[in-house]
GROMACS .gro file of N, CA and C in nm:
model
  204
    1UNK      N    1  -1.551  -1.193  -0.930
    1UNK     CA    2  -1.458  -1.082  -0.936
    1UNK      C    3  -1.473  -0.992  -0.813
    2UNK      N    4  -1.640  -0.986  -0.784
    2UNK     CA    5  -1.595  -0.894  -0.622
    2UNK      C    6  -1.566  -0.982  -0.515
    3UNK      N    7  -1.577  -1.071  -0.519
    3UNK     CA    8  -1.532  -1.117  -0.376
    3UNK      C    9  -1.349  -1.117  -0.398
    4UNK      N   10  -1.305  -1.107  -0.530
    4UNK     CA   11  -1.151  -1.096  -0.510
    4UNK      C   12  -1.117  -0.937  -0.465
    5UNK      N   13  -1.191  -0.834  -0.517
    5UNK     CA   14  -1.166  -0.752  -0.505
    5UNK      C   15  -1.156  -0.725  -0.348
    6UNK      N   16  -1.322  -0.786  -0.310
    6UNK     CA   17  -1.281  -0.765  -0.162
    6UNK      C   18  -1.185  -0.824  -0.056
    7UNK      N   19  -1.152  -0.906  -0.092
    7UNK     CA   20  -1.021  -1.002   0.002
    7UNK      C   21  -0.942  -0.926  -0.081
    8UNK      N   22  -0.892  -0.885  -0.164
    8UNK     CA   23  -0.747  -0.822  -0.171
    8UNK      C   24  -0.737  -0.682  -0.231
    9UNK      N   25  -0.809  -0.594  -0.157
    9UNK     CA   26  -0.843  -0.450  -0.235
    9UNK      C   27  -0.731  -0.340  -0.104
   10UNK      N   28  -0.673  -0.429  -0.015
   10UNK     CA   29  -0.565  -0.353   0.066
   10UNK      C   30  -0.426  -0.359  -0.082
   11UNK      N   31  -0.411  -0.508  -0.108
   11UNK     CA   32  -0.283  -0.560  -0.166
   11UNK      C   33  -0.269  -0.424  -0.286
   12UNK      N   34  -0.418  -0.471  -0.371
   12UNK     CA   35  -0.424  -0.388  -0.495
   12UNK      C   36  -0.366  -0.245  -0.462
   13UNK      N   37  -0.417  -0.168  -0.397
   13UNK     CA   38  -0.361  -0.029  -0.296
   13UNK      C   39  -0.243  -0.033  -0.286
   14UNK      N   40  -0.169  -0.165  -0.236
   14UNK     CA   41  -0.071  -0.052  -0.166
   14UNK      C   42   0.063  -0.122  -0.327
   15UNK      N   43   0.042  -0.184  -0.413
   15UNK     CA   44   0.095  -0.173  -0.536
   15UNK      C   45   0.097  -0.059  -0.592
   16UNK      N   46  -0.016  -0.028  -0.640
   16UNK     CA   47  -0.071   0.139  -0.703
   16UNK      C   48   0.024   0.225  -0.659
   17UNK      N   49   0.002   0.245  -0.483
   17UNK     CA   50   0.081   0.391  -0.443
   17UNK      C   51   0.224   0.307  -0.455
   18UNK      N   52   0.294   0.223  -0.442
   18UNK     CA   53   0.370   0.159  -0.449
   18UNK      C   54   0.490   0.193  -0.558
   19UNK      N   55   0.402   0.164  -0.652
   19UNK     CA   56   0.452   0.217  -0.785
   19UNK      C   57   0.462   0.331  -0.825
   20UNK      N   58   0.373   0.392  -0.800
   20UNK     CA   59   0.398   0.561  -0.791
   20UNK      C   60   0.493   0.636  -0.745
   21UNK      N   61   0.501   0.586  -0.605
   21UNK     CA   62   0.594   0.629  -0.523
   21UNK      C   63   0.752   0.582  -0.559
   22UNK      N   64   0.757   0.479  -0.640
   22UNK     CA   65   0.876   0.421  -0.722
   22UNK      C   66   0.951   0.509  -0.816
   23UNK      N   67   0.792   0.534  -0.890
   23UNK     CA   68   0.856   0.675  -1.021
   23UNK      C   69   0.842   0.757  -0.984
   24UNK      N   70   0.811   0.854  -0.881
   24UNK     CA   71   0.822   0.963  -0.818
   24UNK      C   72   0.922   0.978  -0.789
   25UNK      N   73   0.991   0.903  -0.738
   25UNK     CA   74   1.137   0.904  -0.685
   25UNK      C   75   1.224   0.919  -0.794
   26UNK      N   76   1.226   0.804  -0.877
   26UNK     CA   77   1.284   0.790  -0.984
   26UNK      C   78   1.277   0.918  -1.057
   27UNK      N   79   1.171   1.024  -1.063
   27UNK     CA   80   1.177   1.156  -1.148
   27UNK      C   81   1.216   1.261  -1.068
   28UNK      N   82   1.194   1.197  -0.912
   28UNK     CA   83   1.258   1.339  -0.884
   28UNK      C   84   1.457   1.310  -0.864
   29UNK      N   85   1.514   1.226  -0.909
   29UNK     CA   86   1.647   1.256  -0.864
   29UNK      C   87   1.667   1.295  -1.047
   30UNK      N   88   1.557   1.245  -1.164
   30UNK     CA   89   1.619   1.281  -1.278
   30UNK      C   90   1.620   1.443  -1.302
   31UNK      N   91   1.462   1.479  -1.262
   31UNK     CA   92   1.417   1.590  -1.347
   31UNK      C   93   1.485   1.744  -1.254
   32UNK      N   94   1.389   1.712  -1.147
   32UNK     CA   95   1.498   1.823  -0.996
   32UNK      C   96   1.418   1.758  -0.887
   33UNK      N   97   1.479   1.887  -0.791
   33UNK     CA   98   1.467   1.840  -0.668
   33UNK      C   99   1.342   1.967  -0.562
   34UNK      N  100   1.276   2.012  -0.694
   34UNK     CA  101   1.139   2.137  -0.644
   34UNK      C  102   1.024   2.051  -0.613
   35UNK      N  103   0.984   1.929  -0.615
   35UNK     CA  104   0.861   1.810  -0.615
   35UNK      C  105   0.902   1.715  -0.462
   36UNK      N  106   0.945   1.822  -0.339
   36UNK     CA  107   0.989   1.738  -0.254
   36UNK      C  108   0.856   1.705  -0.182
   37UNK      N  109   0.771   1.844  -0.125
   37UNK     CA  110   0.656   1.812  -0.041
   37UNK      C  111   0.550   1.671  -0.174
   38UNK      N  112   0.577   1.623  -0.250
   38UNK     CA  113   0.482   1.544  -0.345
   38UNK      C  114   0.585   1.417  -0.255
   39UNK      N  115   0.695   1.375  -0.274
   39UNK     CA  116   0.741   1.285  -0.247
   39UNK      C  117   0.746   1.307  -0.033
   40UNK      N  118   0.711   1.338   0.000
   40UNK     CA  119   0.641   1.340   0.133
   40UNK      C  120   0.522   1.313   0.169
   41UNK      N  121   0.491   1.347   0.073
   41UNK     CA  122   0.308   1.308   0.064
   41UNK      C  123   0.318   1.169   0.043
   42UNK      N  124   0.319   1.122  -0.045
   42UNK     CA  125   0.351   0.996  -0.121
   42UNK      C  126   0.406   0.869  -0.033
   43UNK      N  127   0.509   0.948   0.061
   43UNK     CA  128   0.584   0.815   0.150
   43UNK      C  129   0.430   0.825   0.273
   44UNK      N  130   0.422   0.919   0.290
   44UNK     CA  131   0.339   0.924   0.413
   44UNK      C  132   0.214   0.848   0.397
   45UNK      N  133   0.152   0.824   0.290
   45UNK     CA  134   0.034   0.764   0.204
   45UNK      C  135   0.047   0.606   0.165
   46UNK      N  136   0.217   0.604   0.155
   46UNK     CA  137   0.250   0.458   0.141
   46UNK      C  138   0.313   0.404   0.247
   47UNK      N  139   0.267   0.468   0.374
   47UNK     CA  140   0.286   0.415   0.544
   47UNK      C  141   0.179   0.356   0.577
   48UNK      N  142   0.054   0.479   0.528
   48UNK     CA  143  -0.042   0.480   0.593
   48UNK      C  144  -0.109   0.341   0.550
   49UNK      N  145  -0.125   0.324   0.427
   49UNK     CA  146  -0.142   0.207   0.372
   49UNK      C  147  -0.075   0.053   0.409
   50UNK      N  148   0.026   0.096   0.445
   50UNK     CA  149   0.165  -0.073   0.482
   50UNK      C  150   0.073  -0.051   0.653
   51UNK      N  151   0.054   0.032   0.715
   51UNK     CA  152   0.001   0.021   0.829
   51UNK      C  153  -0.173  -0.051   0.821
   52UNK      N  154  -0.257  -0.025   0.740
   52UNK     CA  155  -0.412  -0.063   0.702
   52UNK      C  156  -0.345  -0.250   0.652
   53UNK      N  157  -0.251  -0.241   0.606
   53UNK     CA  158  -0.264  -0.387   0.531
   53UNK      C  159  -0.194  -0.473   0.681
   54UNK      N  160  -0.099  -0.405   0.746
   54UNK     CA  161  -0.079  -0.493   0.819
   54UNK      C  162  -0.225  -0.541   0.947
   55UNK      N  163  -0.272  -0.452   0.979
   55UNK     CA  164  -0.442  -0.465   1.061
   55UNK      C  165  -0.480  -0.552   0.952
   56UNK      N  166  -0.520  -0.599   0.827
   56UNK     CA  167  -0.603  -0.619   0.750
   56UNK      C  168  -0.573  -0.790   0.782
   57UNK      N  169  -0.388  -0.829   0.726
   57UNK     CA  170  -0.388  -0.911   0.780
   57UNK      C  171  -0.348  -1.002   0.901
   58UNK      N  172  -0.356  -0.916   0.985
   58UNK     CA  173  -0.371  -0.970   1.151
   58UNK      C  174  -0.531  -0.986   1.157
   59UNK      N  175  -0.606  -0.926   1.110
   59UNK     CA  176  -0.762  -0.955   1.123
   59UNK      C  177  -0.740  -1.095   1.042
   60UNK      N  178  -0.734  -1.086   0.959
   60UNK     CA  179  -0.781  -1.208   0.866
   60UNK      C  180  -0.685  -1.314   0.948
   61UNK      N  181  -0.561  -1.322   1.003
   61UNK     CA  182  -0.544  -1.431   1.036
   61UNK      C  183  -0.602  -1.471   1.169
   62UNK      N  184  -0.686  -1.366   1.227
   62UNK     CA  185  -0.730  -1.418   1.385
   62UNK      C  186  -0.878  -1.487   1.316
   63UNK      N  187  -0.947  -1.438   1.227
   63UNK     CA  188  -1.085  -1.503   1.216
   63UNK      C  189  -1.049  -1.642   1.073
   64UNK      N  190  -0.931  -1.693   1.075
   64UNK     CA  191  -0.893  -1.842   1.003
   64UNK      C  192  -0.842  -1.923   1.108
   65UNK      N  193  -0.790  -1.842   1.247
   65UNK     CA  194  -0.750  -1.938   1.369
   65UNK      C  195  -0.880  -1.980   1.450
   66UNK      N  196  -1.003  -1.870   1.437
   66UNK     CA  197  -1.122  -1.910   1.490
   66UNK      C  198  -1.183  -2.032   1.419
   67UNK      N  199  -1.204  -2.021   1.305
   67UNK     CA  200  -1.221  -2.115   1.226
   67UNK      C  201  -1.218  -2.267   1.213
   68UNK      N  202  -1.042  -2.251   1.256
   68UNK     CA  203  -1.038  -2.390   1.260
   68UNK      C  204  -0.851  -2.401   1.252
   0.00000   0.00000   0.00000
């Protein structure tokens, strides 16, 4: 179980904020529109993350081309 965790603990991440950031949205066009700096936060957090996973896998595919 940890070695899955560790090969895919970017993926797991960026689902989580992923989803969050899904129903965040989704509540703020139901409920109002006072929860804007949350949904700024949120996109900015689910950049920062799509940016860590893409390094994560450009690493992993340069040390499977070393490999073999």
């Amino acid at each position: 179980m940890k070695s899955y965790i560790d090969r895919y603990w970017v993926w797991i991440l960026f689902v989580v904020i992923g989803t969050n950031l899904a129903f965040s949205i989704v509540s703020y066009f139901q409920e109002g529109k006072e929860d804007i700096s949350y949904l700024v936060f949120a996109f900015i957090g689910f950049l920062g993350l799509f940016s860590l996973l893409i390094i994560d896998y450009k690493k992993r595919k340069e040390e499977r081309d070393e490999q073999g």
